[in-house]
GROMACS .gro file of C-alpha atoms in nm:
model
  350
    1MET     CA    1   2.009  -1.613   0.359
    2LYS     CA    2   1.717  -1.644   0.598
    3ARG     CA    3   1.582  -1.335   0.767
    4THR     CA    4   1.474  -1.314   1.129
    5GLY     CA    5   1.159  -1.155   1.266
    6TYR     CA    6   0.926  -1.237   0.979
    7LEU     CA    7   0.558  -1.310   0.952
    8PRO     CA    8   0.467  -1.591   0.708
    9CYS     CA    9   0.134  -1.527   0.541
   10THR     CA   10  -0.097  -1.771   0.363
   11PHE     CA   11  -0.436  -1.732   0.198
   12MET     CA   12  -0.750  -1.945   0.226
   13ASP     CA   13  -0.949  -2.060  -0.071
   14ASP     CA   14  -1.227  -1.822  -0.181
   15THR     CA   15  -1.526  -2.022  -0.057
   16SER     CA   16  -1.384  -2.071   0.293
   17ARG     CA   17  -1.282  -1.706   0.319
   18SER     CA   18  -1.626  -1.580   0.228
   19LEU     CA   19  -1.816  -1.815   0.458
   20GLN     CA   20  -1.587  -1.769   0.757
   21ALA     CA   21  -1.572  -1.392   0.719
   22ARG     CA   22  -1.949  -1.366   0.720
   23VAL     CA   23  -1.992  -1.599   1.018
   24ALA     CA   24  -1.716  -1.426   1.212
   25ALA     CA   25  -1.868  -1.083   1.145
   26ILE     CA   26  -2.189  -1.205   1.308
   27LEU     CA   27  -2.045  -1.401   1.600
   28ILE     CA   28  -1.747  -1.198   1.717
   29PRO     CA   29  -1.948  -0.893   1.836
   30ALA     CA   30  -2.191  -1.126   2.011
   31LEU     CA   31  -1.911  -1.304   2.196
   32HIS     CA   32  -1.762  -0.974   2.322
   33ILE     CA   33  -1.411  -1.110   2.266
   34LYS     CA   34  -1.112  -0.878   2.290
   35LEU     CA   35  -0.876  -0.974   2.011
   36GLU     CA   36  -0.568  -0.852   2.196
   37ASN     CA   37  -0.597  -1.141   2.444
   38SER     CA   38  -0.389  -1.439   2.330
   39GLY     CA   39  -0.622  -1.694   2.491
   40ASN     CA   40  -0.921  -1.548   2.311
   41ILE     CA   41  -0.725  -1.547   1.988
   42ALA     CA   42  -0.662  -1.920   2.022
   43ILE     CA   43  -1.035  -1.978   2.076
   44LEU     CA   44  -1.124  -1.775   1.769
   45GLN     CA   45  -0.868  -1.946   1.552
   46SER     CA   46  -1.001  -2.286   1.654
   47ILE     CA   47  -1.346  -2.173   1.540
   48PHE     CA   48  -1.226  -1.991   1.229
   49PRO     CA   49  -0.894  -2.158   1.138
   50GLY     CA   50  -0.857  -1.973   0.809
   51ILE     CA   51  -0.877  -1.621   0.951
   52MET     CA   52  -0.596  -1.443   1.138
   53PHE     CA   53  -0.720  -1.276   1.455
   54GLN     CA   54  -0.397  -1.191   1.631
   55ARG     CA   55  -0.326  -0.826   1.683
   56HIS     CA   56   0.021  -0.826   1.840
   57LEU     CA   57   0.310  -1.015   1.685
   58ALA     CA   58   0.592  -1.160   1.894
   59TYR     CA   59   0.847  -0.918   1.756
   60THR     CA   60   0.977  -0.598   1.914
   61GLY     CA   61   1.203  -0.344   1.749
   62ARG     CA   62   1.515  -0.200   1.906
   63MET     CA   63   1.318   0.102   2.033
   64ASN     CA   64   1.047  -0.113   2.195
   65ASN     CA   65   0.808  -0.054   1.909
   66THR     CA   66   0.583  -0.357   1.869
   67PHE     CA   67   0.481  -0.458   1.519
   68THR     CA   68   0.103  -0.480   1.532
   69ILE     CA   69  -0.112  -0.641   1.263
   70ARG     CA   70  -0.483  -0.560   1.271
   71ASP     CA   71  -0.717  -0.805   1.101
   72ILE     CA   72  -1.050  -0.669   0.982
   73VAL     CA   73  -1.342  -0.903   0.927
   74ASN     CA   74  -1.685  -0.776   0.828
   75GLU     CA   75  -1.969  -0.909   0.616
   76ASP     CA   76  -1.831  -0.748   0.298
   77ALA     CA   77  -1.456  -0.812   0.313
   78THR     CA   78  -1.144  -0.911   0.504
   79ALA     CA   79  -0.822  -0.713   0.534
   80SER     CA   80  -0.497  -0.694   0.732
   81VAL     CA   81  -0.318  -0.370   0.819
   82SER     CA   82   0.016  -0.310   0.992
   83ASP     CA   83   0.057  -0.015   1.229
   84TYR     CA   84   0.416   0.002   1.104
   85GLY     CA   85   0.379   0.214   0.792
   86ALA     CA   86  -0.003   0.221   0.828
   87HIS     CA   87   0.049  -0.047   0.566
   88VAL     CA   88  -0.244  -0.233   0.408
   89LEU     CA   89  -0.114  -0.591   0.379
   90SER     CA   90  -0.414  -0.755   0.215
   91TRP     CA   91  -0.775  -0.702   0.112
   92ALA     CA   92  -1.034  -0.938  -0.034
   93PRO     CA   93  -1.405  -0.874  -0.087
   94ALA     CA   94  -1.626  -1.159   0.036
   95GLY     CA   95  -1.624  -1.441  -0.219
   96GLU     CA   96  -1.315  -1.312  -0.400
   97GLN     CA   97  -0.951  -1.408  -0.406
   98ALA     CA   98  -0.715  -1.152  -0.257
   99VAL     CA   99  -0.702  -0.827  -0.453
  100VAL     CA  100  -0.419  -0.657  -0.266
  101TRP     CA  101  -0.114  -0.883  -0.305
  102ARG     CA  102   0.138  -0.977  -0.041
  103PRO     CA  103   0.432  -1.219  -0.066
  104LYS     CA  104   0.443  -1.557   0.103
  105ALA     CA  105   0.663  -1.416   0.378
  106ILE     CA  106   0.651  -1.062   0.516
  107TYR     CA  107   0.972  -0.942   0.684
  108LEU     CA  108   0.932  -0.705   0.977
  109LYS     CA  109   1.233  -0.498   1.072
  110GLU     CA  110   1.243  -0.142   1.201
  111GLY     CA  111   1.378   0.092   0.937
  112THR     CA  112   1.295  -0.151   0.654
  113ALA     CA  113   0.986  -0.121   0.435
  114ILE     CA  114   0.738  -0.407   0.411
  115ARG     CA  115   0.715  -0.567   0.068
  116GLY     CA  116   0.377  -0.592  -0.104
  117GLY     CA  117   0.043  -0.456   0.009
  118VAL     CA  118   0.010  -0.077  -0.014
  119PRO     CA  119   0.317   0.114   0.111
  120ILE     CA  120   0.261   0.486   0.168
  121ILE     CA  121   0.519   0.682  -0.033
  122PHE     CA  122   0.580   1.022   0.132
  123PRO     CA  123   0.733   1.284   0.120
  124TRP     CA  124   0.946   1.189  -0.180
  125PHE     CA  125   0.919   0.924  -0.450
  126ASN     CA  126   1.217   0.687  -0.489
  127SER     CA  127   1.522   0.910  -0.421
  128GLY     CA  128   1.328   1.233  -0.476
  129PHE     CA  129   1.332   1.502  -0.741
  130GLU     CA  130   1.462   1.855  -0.700
  131GLY     CA  131   1.565   2.136  -0.931
  132GLY     CA  132   1.454   1.941  -1.237
  133HIS     CA  133   1.674   1.642  -1.156
  134VAL     CA  134   1.656   1.310  -0.970
  135ALA     CA  135   1.790   1.371  -0.619
  136SER     CA  136   1.952   1.142  -0.361
  137LYS     CA  137   1.721   1.166  -0.062
  138THR     CA  138   1.707   0.890   0.197
  139PRO     CA  139   1.538   0.669   0.294
  140LYS     CA  140   1.412   0.553  -0.044
  141HIS     CA  141   1.046   0.652  -0.097
  142GLY     CA  142   1.049   0.867   0.217
  143PHE     CA  143   0.991   0.793   0.583
  144ALA     CA  144   0.616   0.725   0.596
  145ARG     CA  145   0.641   0.356   0.511
  146ASN     CA  146   0.920   0.309   0.769
  147SER     CA  147   0.741   0.485   1.057
  148PHE     CA  148   0.519   0.357   1.336
  149TRP     CA  149   0.190   0.539   1.276
  150HIS     CA  150  -0.056   0.606   1.557
  151TYR     CA  151  -0.371   0.395   1.543
  152ASP     CA  152  -0.680   0.597   1.634
  153GLU     CA  153  -0.889   0.355   1.838
  154GLU     CA  154  -1.183   0.592   1.878
  155GLY     CA  155  -1.185   0.688   1.511
  156SER     CA  156  -1.173   0.328   1.387
  157SER     CA  157  -1.420   0.042   1.354
  158ASP     CA  158  -1.460  -0.292   1.176
  159VAL     CA  159  -1.507  -0.105   0.847
  160LEU     CA  160  -1.266   0.189   0.887
  161LEU     CA  161  -0.916   0.230   1.027
  162ARG     CA  162  -0.766   0.571   1.100
  163TYR     CA  163  -0.395   0.647   1.147
  164THR     CA  164  -0.197   0.966   1.216
  165LEU     CA  165   0.166   1.077   1.186
  166ASP     CA  166   0.315   1.411   1.298
  167SER     CA  167   0.627   1.592   1.178
  168SER     CA  168   0.738   1.642   1.539
  169GLU     CA  169   0.812   1.268   1.552
  170ILE     CA  170   1.050   1.272   1.255
  171GLY     CA  171   1.421   1.350   1.292
  172ALA     CA  172   1.547   1.690   1.182
  173ASP     CA  173   1.801   1.532   0.946
  174ILE     CA  174   1.517   1.361   0.758
  175LEU     CA  175   1.290   1.667   0.756
  176SER     CA  176   1.572   1.884   0.622
  177GLN     CA  177   1.536   1.706   0.287
  178PHE     CA  178   1.197   1.862   0.212
  179VAL     CA  179   1.212   2.075  -0.102
  180SER     CA  180   1.001   2.344   0.062
  181GLY     CA  181   1.240   2.405   0.350
  182PRO     CA  182   1.421   2.239   0.641
  183ASN     CA  183   1.155   2.289   0.911
  184PRO     CA  184   0.823   2.165   0.772
  185GLN     CA  185   0.531   2.142   1.011
  186PHE     CA  186   0.256   1.901   0.918
  187HIS     CA  187   0.046   1.610   1.028
  188ALA     CA  188  -0.089   1.331   0.812
  189VAL     CA  189  -0.414   1.137   0.849
  190TYR     CA  190  -0.459   0.806   0.670
  191THR     CA  191  -0.794   0.629   0.653
  192ILE     CA  192  -0.868   0.282   0.518
  193GLU     CA  193  -1.229   0.191   0.437
  194VAL     CA  194  -1.280  -0.187   0.412
  195GLY     CA  195  -1.584  -0.320   0.228
  196ARG     CA  196  -1.682  -0.436  -0.119
  197GLU     CA  197  -1.449  -0.156  -0.222
  198LEU     CA  198  -1.121  -0.060  -0.058
  199THR     CA  199  -1.067   0.315  -0.027
  200MET     CA  200  -0.737   0.453   0.103
  201SER     CA  201  -0.705   0.827   0.169
  202LEU     CA  202  -0.388   1.015   0.268
  203THR     CA  203  -0.452   1.372   0.386
  204VAL     CA  204  -0.154   1.594   0.467
  205TYR     CA  205  -0.220   1.913   0.668
  206ASN     CA  206   0.031   2.198   0.645
  207ASP     CA  207   0.055   2.330   1.001
  208GLY     CA  208   0.329   2.580   0.918
  209ASP     CA  209   0.335   2.933   0.782
  210GLU     CA  210   0.516   2.847   0.457
  211PRO     CA  211   0.402   2.636   0.157
  212LEU     CA  212   0.469   2.264   0.198
  213SER     CA  213   0.594   2.074  -0.109
  214TYR     CA  214   0.625   1.695  -0.134
  215GLU     CA  215   0.587   1.387  -0.353
  216GLU     CA  216   0.349   1.101  -0.266
  217ALA     CA  217   0.207   0.772  -0.387
  218LEU     CA  218  -0.009   0.481  -0.276
  219HIS     CA  219   0.218   0.205  -0.403
  220THR     CA  220  -0.053  -0.059  -0.458
  221TYR     CA  221   0.040  -0.420  -0.535
  222LEU     CA  222  -0.255  -0.588  -0.710
  223GLN     CA  223  -0.281  -0.966  -0.723
  224VAL     CA  224  -0.298  -1.127  -1.068
  225GLY     CA  225  -0.283  -1.483  -1.195
  226ASP     CA  226   0.013  -1.406  -1.421
  227ALA     CA  227   0.161  -1.060  -1.479
  228GLU     CA  228   0.266  -1.152  -1.833
  229GLN     CA  229  -0.095  -1.224  -1.927
  230SER     CA  230  -0.241  -0.914  -1.757
  231GLN     CA  231  -0.329  -0.581  -1.917
  232VAL     CA  232  -0.384  -0.231  -1.781
  233CYS     CA  233  -0.650  -0.051  -1.985
  234GLY     CA  234  -0.735   0.317  -1.975
  235LEU     CA  235  -0.392   0.469  -2.038
  236GLU     CA  236  -0.418   0.457  -2.417
  237GLY     CA  237  -0.281   0.778  -2.567
  238ALA     CA  238  -0.125   0.898  -2.240
  239ASP     CA  239   0.230   1.030  -2.218
  240TYR     CA  240   0.466   0.864  -1.973
  241LEU     CA  241   0.824   0.869  -1.848
  242ASP     CA  242   0.993   0.534  -1.909
  243THR     CA  243   1.227   0.498  -1.612
  244VAL     CA  244   1.364   0.167  -1.740
  245LEU     CA  245   1.546   0.359  -2.015
  246ASP     CA  246   1.844   0.590  -1.964
  247GLY     CA  247   1.737   0.949  -1.915
  248ASP     CA  248   1.375   0.856  -1.839
  249PRO     CA  249   1.254   0.962  -2.186
  250ARG     CA  250   0.900   1.087  -2.239
  251CYS     CA  251   0.700   0.842  -2.452
  252SER     CA  252   0.340   0.791  -2.565
  253GLN     CA  253   0.139   0.481  -2.492
  254GLY     CA  254  -0.037   0.456  -2.828
  255ASP     CA  255  -0.370   0.279  -2.868
  256GLU     CA  256  -0.278  -0.050  -2.700
  257PRO     CA  257  -0.317  -0.143  -2.330
  258VAL     CA  258  -0.013  -0.172  -2.105
  259THR     CA  259   0.131  -0.525  -2.102
  260PHE     CA  260   0.417  -0.683  -1.908
  261GLN     CA  261   0.693  -0.852  -2.104
  262GLY     CA  262   1.009  -0.775  -1.911
  263MET     CA  263   1.043  -0.490  -1.663
  264VAL     CA  264   0.781  -0.214  -1.683
  265ASP     CA  265   0.836   0.101  -1.474
  266ARG     CA  266   0.647   0.403  -1.605
  267ILE     CA  267   0.510   0.731  -1.473
  268TYR     CA  268   0.193   0.810  -1.671
  269TYR     CA  269   0.053   1.161  -1.691
  270SER     CA  270  -0.299   1.040  -1.632
  271ALA     CA  271  -0.536   1.024  -1.336
  272ASP     CA  272  -0.810   0.836  -1.524
  273THR     CA  273  -0.988   0.535  -1.376
  274LEU     CA  274  -0.814   0.219  -1.498
  275GLU     CA  275  -0.894  -0.149  -1.545
  276LEU     CA  276  -0.645  -0.425  -1.467
  277ARG     CA  277  -0.772  -0.716  -1.675
  278ASP     CA  278  -0.671  -1.062  -1.558
  279PRO     CA  279  -0.765  -1.356  -1.785
  280VAL     CA  280  -0.612  -1.611  -1.546
  281LEU     CA  281  -0.823  -1.516  -1.242
  282GLN     CA  282  -1.107  -1.416  -1.478
  283ARG     CA  283  -1.170  -1.076  -1.326
  284THR     CA  284  -1.102  -0.706  -1.370
  285ILE     CA  285  -0.973  -0.482  -1.092
  286ILE     CA  286  -1.098  -0.123  -1.112
  287VAL     CA  287  -0.853   0.145  -0.991
  288ALA     CA  288  -1.000   0.491  -0.932
  289LYS     CA  289  -0.803   0.792  -0.805
  290GLN     CA  290  -0.865   1.136  -0.663
  291GLY     CA  291  -0.610   1.408  -0.591
  292ALA     CA  292  -0.355   1.242  -0.821
  293ALA     CA  293  -0.199   1.388  -1.134
  294GLN     CA  294  -0.018   1.070  -1.237
  295THR     CA  295  -0.026   0.690  -1.234
  296VAL     CA  296   0.275   0.464  -1.190
  297VAL     CA  297   0.260   0.115  -1.345
  298TRP     CA  298   0.529  -0.132  -1.240
  299ASN     CA  299   0.632  -0.494  -1.256
  300PRO     CA  300   0.999  -0.594  -1.227
  301GLY     CA  301   0.987  -0.880  -1.478
  302GLU     CA  302   1.166  -1.211  -1.439
  303GLN     CA  303   1.532  -1.112  -1.411
  304ALA     CA  304   1.491  -0.820  -1.171
  305GLY     CA  305   1.197  -0.985  -0.990
  306ASN     CA  306   1.392  -1.299  -0.902
  307ALA     CA  307   1.677  -1.079  -0.777
  308ILE     CA  308   1.461  -0.899  -0.516
  309GLY     CA  309   1.587  -1.025  -0.181
  310ASP     CA  310   1.256  -1.040   0.007
  311LEU     CA  311   1.068  -1.223  -0.271
  312GLY     CA  312   1.085  -1.589  -0.365
  313ASP     CA  313   1.164  -1.696  -0.719
  314GLY     CA  314   0.865  -1.641  -0.944
  315GLU     CA  315   0.665  -1.429  -0.698
  316TRP     CA  316   0.698  -1.132  -0.936
  317ARG     CA  317   0.438  -1.303  -1.159
  318GLY     CA  318   0.171  -1.266  -0.893
  319PHE     CA  319   0.136  -0.887  -0.892
  320VAL     CA  320   0.110  -0.571  -1.096
  321CYS     CA  321   0.151  -0.232  -0.928
  322VAL     CA  322  -0.089   0.047  -1.025
  323GLU     CA  323  -0.036   0.356  -0.812
  324ALA     CA  324  -0.198   0.695  -0.755
  325VAL     CA  325   0.097   0.936  -0.765
  326ASN     CA  326   0.205   1.299  -0.749
  327ASN     CA  327   0.577   1.322  -0.820
  328ARG     CA  328   0.850   1.509  -1.008
  329ASP     CA  329   0.693   1.804  -1.191
  330CYS     CA  330   0.354   1.714  -1.041
  331ALA     CA  331   0.467   1.737  -0.676
  332VAL     CA  332   0.204   1.868  -0.435
  333VAL     CA  333   0.228   2.221  -0.296
  334VAL     CA  334   0.002   2.283   0.005
  335PRO     CA  335  -0.051   2.644   0.117
  336PRO     CA  336  -0.007   2.729   0.486
  337HIS     CA  337  -0.285   2.591   0.708
  338ASP     CA  338  -0.441   2.402   0.417
  339SER     CA  339  -0.443   2.033   0.322
  340HIS     CA  340  -0.430   1.791   0.030
  341THR     CA  341  -0.585   1.444  -0.003
  342LEU     CA  342  -0.462   1.161  -0.224
  343GLN     CA  343  -0.715   0.880  -0.259
  344GLN     CA  344  -0.729   0.545  -0.437
  345THR     CA  345  -1.028   0.310  -0.452
  346LEU     CA  346  -1.020  -0.053  -0.563
  347ALA     CA  347  -1.313  -0.267  -0.677
  348VAL     CA  348  -1.363  -0.595  -0.864
  349LYS     CA  349  -1.589  -0.681  -1.156
  350HIS     CA  350  -1.638  -0.999  -1.359
   0.00000   0.00000   0.00000
């Protein structure tokens, strides 16, 4: 079944991306072109046909919320970010293939999470965890990835984007599911630094007079040549919960790297810096974390991957998820009028 209101996305080859990004970074400021103007966008795209410059998509949600994609081009990298979910859709350092993975088609619908990129998971992971047991909170993975965040024009530039979200904008029925109480007061600030490295930082401020407890993750899809040939190194010896198995048993990784033969869905008790080694694309993606107690590693494998409705057959091979996480028994507790920051930084080495 075809979906309506979707944005098809394609990638340029590496050489064209690098050259056009560098030229655009030099020329666009000199031309004083406002990217929101559709006529100017057409001019830019005729000059740089491989780079997306449009800011506003021709799709409006039922509450008159416009889905806005912001394309960042500077001398070090290119990236795309959606205001809906404050969702990083793609990132590629100059001269590199995409590092943050997105599917061939991105479906935009209010109340539905965007597939791929880096969804913000907050304030619960999956269906939540409470009282020592998996809960049944909705929506899945919380409301942050399904919310229209506020883009801070003054606090942003061609190397940094800043977004905010306030609890006053979230319905009481959703907020009532917080473990720490039914009337949480908070605001979140999300910054995205785009350069040779990509740094994403989620800071949650507790504006109330009671402790604020929540789960969180930066659910990062990383592009690989073939998931089944990729390895995650740095988790050797770490304990993990294997959520593919009944009862989510606690296991130990042993001395071997994490590989992907069939579905892998694990919560590792490790915040170490990791390497995603990719022999097909001949590179290693470095994943560093701060403010995280855990790391989730996920790939759905062939059977489950081909059954995902917003992915094409075989697209599951193109990504591995490595996520900075605080969930279950490692949920965050922020004292009144304090804050917590979860950060993940990506880099590439050869």
